[in-house]
PDB file of C-alpha atoms in Angstrom:
ATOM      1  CA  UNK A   9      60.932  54.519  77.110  1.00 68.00           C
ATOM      2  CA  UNK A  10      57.513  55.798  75.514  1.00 72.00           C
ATOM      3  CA  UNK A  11      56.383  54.230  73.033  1.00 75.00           C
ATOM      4  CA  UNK A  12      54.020  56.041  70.125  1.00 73.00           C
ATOM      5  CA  UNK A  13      51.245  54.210  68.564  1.00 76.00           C
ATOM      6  CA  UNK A  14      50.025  55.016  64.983  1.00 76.00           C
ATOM      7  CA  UNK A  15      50.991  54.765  61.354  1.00 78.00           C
ATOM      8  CA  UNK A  16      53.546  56.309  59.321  1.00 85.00           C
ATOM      9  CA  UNK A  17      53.200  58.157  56.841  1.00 88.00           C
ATOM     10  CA  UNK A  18      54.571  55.810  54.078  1.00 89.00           C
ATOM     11  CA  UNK A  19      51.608  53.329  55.892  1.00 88.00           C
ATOM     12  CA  UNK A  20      49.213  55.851  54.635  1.00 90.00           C
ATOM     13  CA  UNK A  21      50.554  56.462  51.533  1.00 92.00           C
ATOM     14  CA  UNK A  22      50.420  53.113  50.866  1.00 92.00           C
ATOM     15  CA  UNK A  23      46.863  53.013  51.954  1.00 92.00           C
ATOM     16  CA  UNK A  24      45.752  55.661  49.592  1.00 93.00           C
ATOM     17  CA  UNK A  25      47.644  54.417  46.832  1.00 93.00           C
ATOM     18  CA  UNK A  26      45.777  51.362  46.733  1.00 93.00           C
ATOM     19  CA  UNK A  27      42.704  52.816  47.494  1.00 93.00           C
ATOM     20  CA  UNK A  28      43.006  54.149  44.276  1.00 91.00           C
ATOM     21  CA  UNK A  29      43.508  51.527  42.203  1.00 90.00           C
ATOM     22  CA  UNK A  30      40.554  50.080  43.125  1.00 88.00           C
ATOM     23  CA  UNK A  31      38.197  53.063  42.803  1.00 85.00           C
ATOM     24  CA  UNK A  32      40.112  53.478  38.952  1.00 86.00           C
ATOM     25  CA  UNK A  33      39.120  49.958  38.515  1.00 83.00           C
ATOM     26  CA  UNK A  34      35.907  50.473  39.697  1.00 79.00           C
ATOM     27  CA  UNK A  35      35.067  53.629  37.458  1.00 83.00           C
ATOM     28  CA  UNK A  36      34.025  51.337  33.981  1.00 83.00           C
ATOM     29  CA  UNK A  37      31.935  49.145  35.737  1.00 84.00           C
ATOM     30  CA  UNK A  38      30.185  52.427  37.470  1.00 83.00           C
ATOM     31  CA  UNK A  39      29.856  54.046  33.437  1.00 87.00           C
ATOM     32  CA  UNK A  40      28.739  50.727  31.987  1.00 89.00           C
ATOM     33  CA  UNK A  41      26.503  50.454  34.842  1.00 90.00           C
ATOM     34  CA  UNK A  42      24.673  53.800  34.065  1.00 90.00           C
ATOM     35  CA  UNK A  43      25.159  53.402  30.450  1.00 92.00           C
ATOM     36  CA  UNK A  44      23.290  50.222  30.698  1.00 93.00           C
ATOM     37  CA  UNK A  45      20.199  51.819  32.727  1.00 94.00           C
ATOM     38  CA  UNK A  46      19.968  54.105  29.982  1.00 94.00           C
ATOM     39  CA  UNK A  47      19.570  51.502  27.634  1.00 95.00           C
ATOM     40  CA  UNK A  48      17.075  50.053  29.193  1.00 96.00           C
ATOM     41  CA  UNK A  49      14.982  53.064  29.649  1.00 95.00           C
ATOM     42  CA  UNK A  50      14.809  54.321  26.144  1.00 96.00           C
ATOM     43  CA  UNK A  51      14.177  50.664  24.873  1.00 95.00           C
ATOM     44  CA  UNK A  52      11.457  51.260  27.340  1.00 96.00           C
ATOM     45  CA  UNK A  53      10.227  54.721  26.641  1.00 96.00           C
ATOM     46  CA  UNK A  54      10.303  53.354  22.753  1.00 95.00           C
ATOM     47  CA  UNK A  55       8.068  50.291  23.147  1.00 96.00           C
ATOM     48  CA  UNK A  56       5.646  52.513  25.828  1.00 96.00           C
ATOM     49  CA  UNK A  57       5.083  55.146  22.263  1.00 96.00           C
ATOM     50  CA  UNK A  58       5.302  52.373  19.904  1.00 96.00           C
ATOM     51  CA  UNK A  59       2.264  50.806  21.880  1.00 96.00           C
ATOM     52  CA  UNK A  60       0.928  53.520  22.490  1.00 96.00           C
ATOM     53  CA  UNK A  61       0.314  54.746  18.240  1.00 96.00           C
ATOM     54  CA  UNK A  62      -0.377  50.807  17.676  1.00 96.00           C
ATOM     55  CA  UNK A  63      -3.743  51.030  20.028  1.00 95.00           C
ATOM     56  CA  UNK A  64      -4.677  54.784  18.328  1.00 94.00           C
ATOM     57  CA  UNK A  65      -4.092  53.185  14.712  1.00 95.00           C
ATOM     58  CA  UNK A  66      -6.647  50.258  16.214  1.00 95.00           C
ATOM     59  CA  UNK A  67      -8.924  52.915  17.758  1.00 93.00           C
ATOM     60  CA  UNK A  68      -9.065  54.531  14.273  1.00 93.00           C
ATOM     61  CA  UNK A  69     -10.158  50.839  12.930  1.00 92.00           C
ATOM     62  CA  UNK A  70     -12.333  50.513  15.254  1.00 92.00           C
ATOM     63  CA  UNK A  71     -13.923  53.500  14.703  1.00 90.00           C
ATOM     64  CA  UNK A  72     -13.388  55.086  17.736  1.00 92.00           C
ATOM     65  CA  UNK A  73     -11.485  58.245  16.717  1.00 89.00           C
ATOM     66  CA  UNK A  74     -12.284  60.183  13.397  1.00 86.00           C
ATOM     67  CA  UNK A  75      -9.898  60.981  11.212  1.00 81.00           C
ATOM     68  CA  UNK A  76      -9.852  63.513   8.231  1.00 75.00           C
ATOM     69  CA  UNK A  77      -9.841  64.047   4.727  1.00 75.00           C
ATOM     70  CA  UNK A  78      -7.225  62.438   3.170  1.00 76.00           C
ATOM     71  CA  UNK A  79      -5.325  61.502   6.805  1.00 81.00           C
ATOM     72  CA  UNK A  80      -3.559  58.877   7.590  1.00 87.00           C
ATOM     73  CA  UNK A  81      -4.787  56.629  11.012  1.00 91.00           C
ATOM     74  CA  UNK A  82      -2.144  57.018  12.567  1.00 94.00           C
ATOM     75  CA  UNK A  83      -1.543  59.871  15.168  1.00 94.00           C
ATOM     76  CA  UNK A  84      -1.003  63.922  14.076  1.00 92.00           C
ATOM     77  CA  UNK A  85       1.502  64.899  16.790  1.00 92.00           C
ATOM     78  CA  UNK A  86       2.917  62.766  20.302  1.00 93.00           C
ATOM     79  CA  UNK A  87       0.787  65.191  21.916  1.00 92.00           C
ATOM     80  CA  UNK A  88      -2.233  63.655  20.968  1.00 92.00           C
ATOM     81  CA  UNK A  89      -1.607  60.538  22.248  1.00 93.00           C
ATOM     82  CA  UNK A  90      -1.232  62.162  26.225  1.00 93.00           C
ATOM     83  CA  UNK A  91      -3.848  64.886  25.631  1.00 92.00           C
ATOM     84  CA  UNK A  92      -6.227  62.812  24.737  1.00 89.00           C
ATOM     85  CA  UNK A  93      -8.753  62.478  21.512  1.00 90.00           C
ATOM     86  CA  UNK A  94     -12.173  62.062  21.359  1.00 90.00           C
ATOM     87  CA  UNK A  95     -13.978  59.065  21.580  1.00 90.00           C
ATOM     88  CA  UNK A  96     -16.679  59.101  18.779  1.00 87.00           C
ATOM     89  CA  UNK A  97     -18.477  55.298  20.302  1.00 86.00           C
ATOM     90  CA  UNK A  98     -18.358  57.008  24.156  1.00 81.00           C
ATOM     91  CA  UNK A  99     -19.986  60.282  23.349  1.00 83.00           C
ATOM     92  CA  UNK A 100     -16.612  62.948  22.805  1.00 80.00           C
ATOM     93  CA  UNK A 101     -15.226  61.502  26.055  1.00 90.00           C
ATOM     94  CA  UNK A 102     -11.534  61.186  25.254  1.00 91.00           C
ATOM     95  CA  UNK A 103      -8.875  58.586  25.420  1.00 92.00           C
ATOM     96  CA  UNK A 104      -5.763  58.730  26.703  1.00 93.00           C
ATOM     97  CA  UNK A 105      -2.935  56.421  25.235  1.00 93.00           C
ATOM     98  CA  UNK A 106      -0.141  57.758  27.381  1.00 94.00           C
ATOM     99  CA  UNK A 107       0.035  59.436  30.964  1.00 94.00           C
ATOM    100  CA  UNK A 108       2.684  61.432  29.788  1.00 94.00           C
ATOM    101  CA  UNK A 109       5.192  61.150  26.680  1.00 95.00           C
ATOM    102  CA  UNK A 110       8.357  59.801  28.375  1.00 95.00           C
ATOM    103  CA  UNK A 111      11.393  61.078  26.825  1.00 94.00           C
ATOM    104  CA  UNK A 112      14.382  60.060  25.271  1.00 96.00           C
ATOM    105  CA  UNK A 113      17.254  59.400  27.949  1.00 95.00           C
ATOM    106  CA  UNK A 114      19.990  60.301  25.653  1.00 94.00           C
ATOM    107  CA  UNK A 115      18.690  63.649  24.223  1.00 93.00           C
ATOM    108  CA  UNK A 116      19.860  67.204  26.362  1.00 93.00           C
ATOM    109  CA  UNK A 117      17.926  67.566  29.377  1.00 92.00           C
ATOM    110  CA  UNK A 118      17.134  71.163  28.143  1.00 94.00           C
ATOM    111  CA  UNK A 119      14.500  69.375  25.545  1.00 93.00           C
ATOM    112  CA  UNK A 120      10.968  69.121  25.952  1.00 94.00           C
ATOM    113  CA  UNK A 121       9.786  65.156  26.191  1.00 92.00           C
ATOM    114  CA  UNK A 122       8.024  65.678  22.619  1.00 92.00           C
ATOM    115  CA  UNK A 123      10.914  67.555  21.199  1.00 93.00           C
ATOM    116  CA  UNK A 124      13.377  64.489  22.763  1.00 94.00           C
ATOM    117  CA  UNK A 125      12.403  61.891  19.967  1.00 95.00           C
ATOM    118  CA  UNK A 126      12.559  61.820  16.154  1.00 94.00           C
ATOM    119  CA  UNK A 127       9.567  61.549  14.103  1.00 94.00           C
ATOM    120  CA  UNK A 128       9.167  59.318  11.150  1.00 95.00           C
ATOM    121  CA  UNK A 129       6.011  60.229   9.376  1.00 94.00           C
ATOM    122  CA  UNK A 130       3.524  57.324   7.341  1.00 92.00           C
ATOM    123  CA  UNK A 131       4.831  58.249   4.098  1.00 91.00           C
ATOM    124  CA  UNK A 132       8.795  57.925   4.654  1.00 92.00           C
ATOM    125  CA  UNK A 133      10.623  55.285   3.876  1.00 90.00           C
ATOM    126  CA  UNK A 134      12.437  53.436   7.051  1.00 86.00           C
ATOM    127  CA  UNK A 135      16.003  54.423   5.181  1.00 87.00           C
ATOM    128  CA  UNK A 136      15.329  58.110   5.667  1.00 90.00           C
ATOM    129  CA  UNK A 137      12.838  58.534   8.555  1.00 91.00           C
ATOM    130  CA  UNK A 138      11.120  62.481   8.489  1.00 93.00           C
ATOM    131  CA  UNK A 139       8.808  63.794  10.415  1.00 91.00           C
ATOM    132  CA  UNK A 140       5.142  65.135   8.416  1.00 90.00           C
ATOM    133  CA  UNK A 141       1.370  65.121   8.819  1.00 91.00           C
ATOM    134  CA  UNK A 142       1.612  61.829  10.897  1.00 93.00           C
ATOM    135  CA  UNK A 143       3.879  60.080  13.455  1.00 94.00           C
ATOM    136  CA  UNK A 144       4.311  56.824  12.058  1.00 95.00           C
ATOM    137  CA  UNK A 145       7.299  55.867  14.747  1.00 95.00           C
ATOM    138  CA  UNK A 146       9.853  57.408  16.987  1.00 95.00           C
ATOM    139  CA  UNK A 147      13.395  56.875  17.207  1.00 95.00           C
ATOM    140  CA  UNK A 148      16.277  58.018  19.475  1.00 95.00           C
ATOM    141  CA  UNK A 149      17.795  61.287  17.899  1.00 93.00           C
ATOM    142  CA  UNK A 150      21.439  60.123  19.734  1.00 93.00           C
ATOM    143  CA  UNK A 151      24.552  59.516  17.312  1.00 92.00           C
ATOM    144  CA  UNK A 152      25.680  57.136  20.150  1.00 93.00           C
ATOM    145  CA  UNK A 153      26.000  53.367  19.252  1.00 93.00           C
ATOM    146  CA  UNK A 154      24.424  51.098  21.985  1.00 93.00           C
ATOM    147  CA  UNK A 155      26.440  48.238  23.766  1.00 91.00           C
ATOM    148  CA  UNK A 156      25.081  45.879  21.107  1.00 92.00           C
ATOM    149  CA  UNK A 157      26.995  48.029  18.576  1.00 93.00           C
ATOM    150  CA  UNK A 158      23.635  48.973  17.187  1.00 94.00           C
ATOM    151  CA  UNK A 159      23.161  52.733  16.563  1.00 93.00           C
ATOM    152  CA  UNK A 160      20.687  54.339  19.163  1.00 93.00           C
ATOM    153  CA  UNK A 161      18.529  55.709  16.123  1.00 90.00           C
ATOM    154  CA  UNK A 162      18.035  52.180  14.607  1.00 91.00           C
ATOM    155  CA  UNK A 163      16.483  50.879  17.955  1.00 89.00           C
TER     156      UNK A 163
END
């Protein structure tokens, strides 16, 4: 008499079957998991800018950069703080306040990194953040609500 090694098919059925409840009750921890890394990068990203117009506001109280008629100290555009400004103390050379203007993880990928953040200008009110001659702050343009059931913008 032969006998045949192997597994039946209700073996592998049964396999599969609880195969999958595991990977379904892996799936949340996997989203939370990435939704959490996200978190953590725009809280990033926002205190790297937020730094990054503090030290050009001191630069302008220092003396270092110019500013015009009638303009506020703080920076004109994001750009400015990763192209570069001159230095008026170092001869014109400039200074760079970012390497690059990170961007805002939960904004499209289609977006520019400038175009990725809101603008709140020196002479709005916290309430109604709008962009103008100045950036003043940034904040997260997403109408998600973080896992500390804070609103991304509010961050």
């Amino acid at each position: 008499m032969q006998r045949w090694r192997g597994y039946t098919i209700i073996e592998m059925m049964v396999v599969m079957v609880v195969l999958g409840v595991l990977a379904s009750a892996a799936m949340p921890l996997v989203e939370l998991s990435a939704k959490r890394a996200k978190e953590r990068e725009l809280k990033q990203a926002v205190w790297e800018i937020r730094q990054a117009i503090d030290a050009y506001r001191l630069a302008v109280d220092a003396g270092r950069i110019g500013r015009g008629d009638g303009a506020s100290a703080y920076p004109p555009s994001l750009s400015a703080l990763s192209a570069g400004v001159p230095d008026m103390k170092a001869g014109g050379q400039a200074i760079y306040l970012l390497r690059r203007i990170p961007r805002d993880p939960f904004a499209p990928k289609s977006l520019p990194a400038e175009a990725s953040w809101g603008l709140r200008s020196y002479a709005s009110p916290p309430q109604e953040p709008k962009a103008g001659a100045d950036v003043f702050d940034v904040y997260s343009t997403s109408a998600e609500v973080g896992m500390n059931g804070i609103p991304y913008r509010l961050w």
